[in-house]
Amino acid sequence: MTRGNGAWRKLAAISTLLAATHVWAAPDAPAVYLGLDVGVSTYQSNNESDGGMVVGYVLGYRVNQYVSVELGSHNLWGLETIVKGFFVKDNFYYPRSHEGLAAIVRTSLADKMSVYGRLGLGRTNYERTKIDAAEKSETDIPVGLGLAYDFNDHWAIRFEWTRYTKASVNTGVLGFSYAF
């Protein structure tokens, strides 16, 4: 089985899930949204500690005012780790990116402001600090907390802290989204 076939099966399963949840969508609000996240990450392992810039995207579906489902991809490291790979003597794996599906549960704090929690499941991809070394990936469970503000029915901004549990990575991102 090739790596690409698994990705198509996951995409088909996610699409089916999103289509099935449309029955419960809020009738007067846009349900599908696209978001862009930028922020910082920190990484800690037994003998390494570092951080970098995070850039990512999410494709979400708001089931109702309380529940959303998101498919997303985020890089977990910036250019400083790539450049460092040329000068590091030790050969170790570091988390490079994460792709996954998450459930978002929110509650309103004020008219347009809400607090939410994230629970996801996905794959964290790792690279080695040495250029000629093989890559690896493993299943990871990201958990997070966030604060969101809806400017109107289409535009929103959010701040979110997420912990990638197996990868030992924390991220803090500022995200912008547009609902269609």
PDB file of C-alpha atoms in Angstrom:
ATOM      1  CA  MET A   1       0.000   0.000   0.000  1.00  0.00           C
ATOM      2  CA  THR A   2       1.362   3.407  -0.886  1.00  0.00           C
ATOM      3  CA  ARG A   3       1.371   6.363   1.421  1.00  0.00           C
ATOM      4  CA  GLY A   4      -0.942   8.326  -0.900  1.00  0.00           C
ATOM      5  CA  ASN A   5      -3.734   5.718  -0.794  1.00  0.00           C
ATOM      6  CA  GLY A   6      -4.057   6.129   2.978  1.00  0.00           C
ATOM      7  CA  ALA A   7      -4.395   9.882   2.583  1.00  0.00           C
ATOM      8  CA  TRP A   8      -7.245   9.471   0.077  1.00  0.00           C
ATOM      9  CA  ARG A   9      -9.085   7.090   2.407  1.00  0.00           C
ATOM     10  CA  LYS A  10      -8.726   9.562   5.292  1.00  0.00           C
ATOM     11  CA  LEU A  11      -9.969  12.410   3.102  1.00  0.00           C
ATOM     12  CA  ALA A  12     -12.978  10.318   2.014  1.00  0.00           C
ATOM     13  CA  ALA A  13     -13.816   9.440   5.633  1.00  0.00           C
ATOM     14  CA  ILE A  14     -13.532  13.064   6.738  1.00  0.00           C
ATOM     15  CA  SER A  15     -15.677  14.258   3.821  1.00  0.00           C
ATOM     16  CA  THR A  16     -18.338  11.716   4.722  1.00  0.00           C
ATOM     17  CA  LEU A  17     -18.260  12.853   8.350  1.00  0.00           C
ATOM     18  CA  LEU A  18     -18.600  16.502   7.339  1.00  0.00           C
ATOM     19  CA  ALA A  19     -21.466  15.708   4.967  1.00  0.00           C
ATOM     20  CA  ALA A  20     -23.279  13.695   7.650  1.00  0.00           C
ATOM     21  CA  THR A  21     -22.988  16.480  10.216  1.00  0.00           C
ATOM     22  CA  HIS A  22     -24.656  18.972   7.860  1.00  0.00           C
ATOM     23  CA  VAL A  23     -28.035  17.773   9.140  1.00  0.00           C
ATOM     24  CA  TRP A  24     -27.341  19.410  12.525  1.00  0.00           C
ATOM     25  CA  ALA A  25     -25.874  22.677  11.231  1.00  0.00           C
ATOM     26  CA  ALA A  26     -27.167  26.017  12.464  1.00  0.00           C
ATOM     27  CA  PRO A  27     -29.722  27.069   9.811  1.00  0.00           C
ATOM     28  CA  ASP A  28     -28.894  30.785   9.614  1.00  0.00           C
ATOM     29  CA  ALA A  29     -25.084  30.843   9.972  1.00  0.00           C
ATOM     30  CA  PRO A  30     -22.422  29.864   7.427  1.00  0.00           C
ATOM     31  CA  ALA A  31     -21.232  26.368   8.279  1.00  0.00           C
ATOM     32  CA  VAL A  32     -17.949  25.921   6.351  1.00  0.00           C
ATOM     33  CA  TYR A  33     -14.918  28.049   7.206  1.00  0.00           C
ATOM     34  CA  LEU A  34     -11.283  28.327   6.201  1.00  0.00           C
ATOM     35  CA  GLY A  35      -8.655  29.585   8.616  1.00  0.00           C
ATOM     36  CA  LEU A  36      -4.999  30.602   8.677  1.00  0.00           C
ATOM     37  CA  ASP A  37      -2.887  30.330  11.849  1.00  0.00           C
ATOM     38  CA  VAL A  38       0.471  31.950  12.645  1.00  0.00           C
ATOM     39  CA  GLY A  39       2.365  31.715  15.909  1.00  0.00           C
ATOM     40  CA  VAL A  40       5.204  30.160  17.866  1.00  0.00           C
ATOM     41  CA  SER A  41       6.117  26.685  19.093  1.00  0.00           C
ATOM     42  CA  THR A  42       8.299  25.248  21.845  1.00  0.00           C
ATOM     43  CA  TYR A  43       9.721  21.737  21.933  1.00  0.00           C
ATOM     44  CA  GLN A  44      11.241  19.813  24.833  1.00  0.00           C
ATOM     45  CA  SER A  45      12.717  16.322  24.895  1.00  0.00           C
ATOM     46  CA  ASN A  46      15.220  14.565  27.123  1.00  0.00           C
ATOM     47  CA  ASN A  47      18.227  16.464  25.845  1.00  0.00           C
ATOM     48  CA  GLU A  48      16.895  19.024  23.363  1.00  0.00           C
ATOM     49  CA  SER A  49      14.843  22.194  23.705  1.00  0.00           C
ATOM     50  CA  ASP A  50      13.982  24.606  20.917  1.00  0.00           C
ATOM     51  CA  GLY A  51      11.220  26.597  19.267  1.00  0.00           C
ATOM     52  CA  GLY A  52      10.188  28.218  16.046  1.00  0.00           C
ATOM     53  CA  MET A  53       7.445  29.749  13.976  1.00  0.00           C
ATOM     54  CA  VAL A  54       4.149  27.953  13.324  1.00  0.00           C
ATOM     55  CA  VAL A  55       2.122  28.410  10.135  1.00  0.00           C
ATOM     56  CA  GLY A  56      -0.956  26.356   9.392  1.00  0.00           C
ATOM     57  CA  TYR A  57      -4.440  26.169   7.986  1.00  0.00           C
ATOM     58  CA  VAL A  58      -7.767  24.670   9.000  1.00  0.00           C
ATOM     59  CA  LEU A  59     -10.845  23.718   7.043  1.00  0.00           C
ATOM     60  CA  GLY A  60     -13.746  23.630   9.460  1.00  0.00           C
ATOM     61  CA  TYR A  61     -17.409  22.829   9.632  1.00  0.00           C
ATOM     62  CA  ARG A  62     -19.582  24.424  12.315  1.00  0.00           C
ATOM     63  CA  VAL A  63     -22.134  21.781  13.263  1.00  0.00           C
ATOM     64  CA  ASN A  64     -24.016  24.182  15.562  1.00  0.00           C
ATOM     65  CA  GLN A  65     -23.166  27.098  17.853  1.00  0.00           C
ATOM     66  CA  TYR A  66     -21.344  24.755  20.248  1.00  0.00           C
ATOM     67  CA  VAL A  67     -19.566  22.135  18.106  1.00  0.00           C
ATOM     68  CA  SER A  68     -17.207  22.308  15.118  1.00  0.00           C
ATOM     69  CA  VAL A  69     -15.076  19.783  13.278  1.00  0.00           C
ATOM     70  CA  GLU A  70     -11.724  20.862  11.792  1.00  0.00           C
ATOM     71  CA  LEU A  71      -9.252  19.318   9.380  1.00  0.00           C
ATOM     72  CA  GLY A  72      -5.895  21.044   9.645  1.00  0.00           C
ATOM     73  CA  SER A  73      -2.195  21.054   8.947  1.00  0.00           C
ATOM     74  CA  HIS A  74       0.476  22.971  10.866  1.00  0.00           C
ATOM     75  CA  ASN A  75       4.224  23.122  10.592  1.00  0.00           C
ATOM     76  CA  LEU A  76       5.778  22.966  14.050  1.00  0.00           C
ATOM     77  CA  TRP A  77       9.220  24.437  13.298  1.00  0.00           C
ATOM     78  CA  GLY A  78      10.652  27.443  11.519  1.00  0.00           C
ATOM     79  CA  LEU A  79      13.755  27.963   9.402  1.00  0.00           C
ATOM     80  CA  GLU A  80      16.023  28.079  12.447  1.00  0.00           C
ATOM     81  CA  THR A  81      15.751  24.286  12.845  1.00  0.00           C
ATOM     82  CA  ILE A  82      16.488  23.622   9.167  1.00  0.00           C
ATOM     83  CA  VAL A  83      19.568  25.845   9.303  1.00  0.00           C
ATOM     84  CA  LYS A  84      20.617  24.313  12.644  1.00  0.00           C
ATOM     85  CA  GLY A  85      20.565  20.858  11.010  1.00  0.00           C
ATOM     86  CA  PHE A  86      23.747  21.767   9.160  1.00  0.00           C
ATOM     87  CA  PHE A  87      25.618  22.528  12.395  1.00  0.00           C
ATOM     88  CA  VAL A  88      24.214  20.027  14.940  1.00  0.00           C
ATOM     89  CA  LYS A  89      26.551  17.160  15.869  1.00  0.00           C
ATOM     90  CA  ASP A  90      23.884  14.900  17.426  1.00  0.00           C
ATOM     91  CA  ASN A  91      21.449  13.034  15.232  1.00  0.00           C
ATOM     92  CA  PHE A  92      17.939  13.203  16.747  1.00  0.00           C
ATOM     93  CA  TYR A  93      14.331  13.343  15.535  1.00  0.00           C
ATOM     94  CA  TYR A  94      12.357  16.561  15.919  1.00  0.00           C
ATOM     95  CA  PRO A  95       8.633  17.105  15.185  1.00  0.00           C
ATOM     96  CA  ARG A  96       8.251  18.915  11.875  1.00  0.00           C
ATOM     97  CA  SER A  97       4.500  19.039  11.098  1.00  0.00           C
ATOM     98  CA  HIS A  98       1.094  17.733  12.144  1.00  0.00           C
ATOM     99  CA  GLU A  99      -2.013  16.917  10.075  1.00  0.00           C
ATOM    100  CA  GLY A 100      -5.231  15.844  11.708  1.00  0.00           C
ATOM    101  CA  LEU A 101      -8.904  16.072  12.547  1.00  0.00           C
ATOM    102  CA  ALA A 102     -10.213  17.795  15.687  1.00  0.00           C
ATOM    103  CA  ALA A 103     -13.475  18.356  17.511  1.00  0.00           C
ATOM    104  CA  ILE A 104     -14.022  21.875  18.868  1.00  0.00           C
ATOM    105  CA  VAL A 105     -16.480  22.499  21.701  1.00  0.00           C
ATOM    106  CA  ARG A 106     -17.224  26.135  22.547  1.00  0.00           C
ATOM    107  CA  THR A 107     -19.289  28.167  24.919  1.00  0.00           C
ATOM    108  CA  SER A 108     -20.171  31.844  24.689  1.00  0.00           C
ATOM    109  CA  LEU A 109     -18.602  34.386  27.041  1.00  0.00           C
ATOM    110  CA  ALA A 110     -20.300  37.425  25.517  1.00  0.00           C
ATOM    111  CA  ASP A 111     -22.289  38.315  22.420  1.00  0.00           C
ATOM    112  CA  LYS A 112     -19.435  37.663  19.949  1.00  0.00           C
ATOM    113  CA  MET A 113     -16.752  36.141  22.188  1.00  0.00           C
ATOM    114  CA  SER A 114     -16.355  32.470  23.085  1.00  0.00           C
ATOM    115  CA  VAL A 115     -13.939  30.114  24.802  1.00  0.00           C
ATOM    116  CA  TYR A 116     -13.331  26.665  23.355  1.00  0.00           C
ATOM    117  CA  GLY A 117     -11.531  23.390  23.796  1.00  0.00           C
ATOM    118  CA  ARG A 118      -9.904  21.221  21.148  1.00  0.00           C
ATOM    119  CA  LEU A 119      -9.408  17.449  21.082  1.00  0.00           C
ATOM    120  CA  GLY A 120      -7.872  15.939  17.988  1.00  0.00           C
ATOM    121  CA  LEU A 121      -6.246  12.942  16.407  1.00  0.00           C
ATOM    122  CA  GLY A 122      -3.665  13.034  13.659  1.00  0.00           C
ATOM    123  CA  ARG A 123      -0.151  12.297  12.466  1.00  0.00           C
ATOM    124  CA  THR A 124       2.934  14.143  13.636  1.00  0.00           C
ATOM    125  CA  ASN A 125       5.783  13.939  11.128  1.00  0.00           C
ATOM    126  CA  TYR A 126       9.390  13.939  12.333  1.00  0.00           C
ATOM    127  CA  GLU A 127      12.695  14.675  10.623  1.00  0.00           C
ATOM    128  CA  ARG A 128      16.252  14.064  11.770  1.00  0.00           C
ATOM    129  CA  THR A 129      18.746  16.825  12.271  1.00  0.00           C
ATOM    130  CA  LYS A 130      21.092  15.137   9.801  1.00  0.00           C
ATOM    131  CA  ILE A 131      20.174  15.709   6.166  1.00  0.00           C
ATOM    132  CA  ASP A 132      20.594  12.111   4.947  1.00  0.00           C
ATOM    133  CA  ALA A 133      18.502  10.483   7.730  1.00  0.00           C
ATOM    134  CA  ALA A 134      15.068   8.883   7.257  1.00  0.00           C
ATOM    135  CA  GLU A 135      11.818  10.505   8.386  1.00  0.00           C
ATOM    136  CA  LYS A 136       9.151   8.988  10.645  1.00  0.00           C
ATOM    137  CA  SER A 137       5.598   9.763  11.760  1.00  0.00           C
ATOM    138  CA  GLU A 138       3.342   8.699  14.623  1.00  0.00           C
ATOM    139  CA  THR A 139      -0.226   9.131  15.808  1.00  0.00           C
ATOM    140  CA  ASP A 140      -0.593  12.098  18.152  1.00  0.00           C
ATOM    141  CA  ILE A 141      -3.403  13.646  20.191  1.00  0.00           C
ATOM    142  CA  PRO A 142      -3.435  17.448  20.238  1.00  0.00           C
ATOM    143  CA  VAL A 143      -5.401  19.139  23.012  1.00  0.00           C
ATOM    144  CA  GLY A 144      -5.946  22.865  23.280  1.00  0.00           C
ATOM    145  CA  LEU A 145      -7.782  25.856  24.671  1.00  0.00           C
ATOM    146  CA  GLY A 146      -8.720  28.999  22.833  1.00  0.00           C
ATOM    147  CA  LEU A 147     -10.498  32.321  22.856  1.00  0.00           C
ATOM    148  CA  ALA A 148     -12.411  33.440  19.752  1.00  0.00           C
ATOM    149  CA  TYR A 149     -14.063  36.661  18.651  1.00  0.00           C
ATOM    150  CA  ASP A 150     -16.558  36.780  15.741  1.00  0.00           C
ATOM    151  CA  PHE A 151     -16.471  40.149  13.988  1.00  0.00           C
ATOM    152  CA  ASN A 152     -19.577  39.187  11.992  1.00  0.00           C
ATOM    153  CA  ASP A 153     -21.110  36.049  10.416  1.00  0.00           C
ATOM    154  CA  HIS A 154     -18.069  35.604   8.156  1.00  0.00           C
ATOM    155  CA  TRP A 155     -14.875  36.899   9.822  1.00  0.00           C
ATOM    156  CA  ALA A 156     -13.407  35.714  13.129  1.00  0.00           C
ATOM    157  CA  ILE A 157     -10.131  35.874  15.036  1.00  0.00           C
ATOM    158  CA  ARG A 158      -8.843  33.454  17.658  1.00  0.00           C
ATOM    159  CA  PHE A 159      -5.943  32.836  20.001  1.00  0.00           C
ATOM    160  CA  GLU A 160      -5.201  29.223  20.827  1.00  0.00           C
ATOM    161  CA  TRP A 161      -2.726  27.225  22.904  1.00  0.00           C
ATOM    162  CA  THR A 162      -2.293  23.603  21.769  1.00  0.00           C
ATOM    163  CA  ARG A 163      -0.253  20.751  23.228  1.00  0.00           C
ATOM    164  CA  TYR A 164       0.824  17.917  20.908  1.00  0.00           C
ATOM    165  CA  THR A 165       1.042  15.212  23.561  1.00  0.00           C
ATOM    166  CA  LYS A 166       3.432  12.627  22.074  1.00  0.00           C
ATOM    167  CA  ALA A 167       5.610  15.161  20.287  1.00  0.00           C
ATOM    168  CA  SER A 168       6.038  17.323  23.444  1.00  0.00           C
ATOM    169  CA  VAL A 169       5.318  20.479  21.448  1.00  0.00           C
ATOM    170  CA  ASN A 170       3.340  23.504  22.672  1.00  0.00           C
ATOM    171  CA  THR A 171       2.039  26.075  20.203  1.00  0.00           C
ATOM    172  CA  GLY A 172       0.472  29.480  20.621  1.00  0.00           C
ATOM    173  CA  VAL A 173      -1.243  30.753  17.479  1.00  0.00           C
ATOM    174  CA  LEU A 174      -3.251  33.729  16.318  1.00  0.00           C
ATOM    175  CA  GLY A 175      -5.786  32.575  13.758  1.00  0.00           C
ATOM    176  CA  PHE A 176      -8.067  34.276  11.280  1.00  0.00           C
ATOM    177  CA  SER A 177     -10.997  32.537   9.629  1.00  0.00           C
ATOM    178  CA  TYR A 178     -13.603  33.243   6.981  1.00  0.00           C
ATOM    179  CA  ALA A 179     -16.943  31.387   6.928  1.00  0.00           C
ATOM    180  CA  PHE A 180     -18.567  30.784   3.518  1.00  0.00           C
TER     181      PHE A 180
END
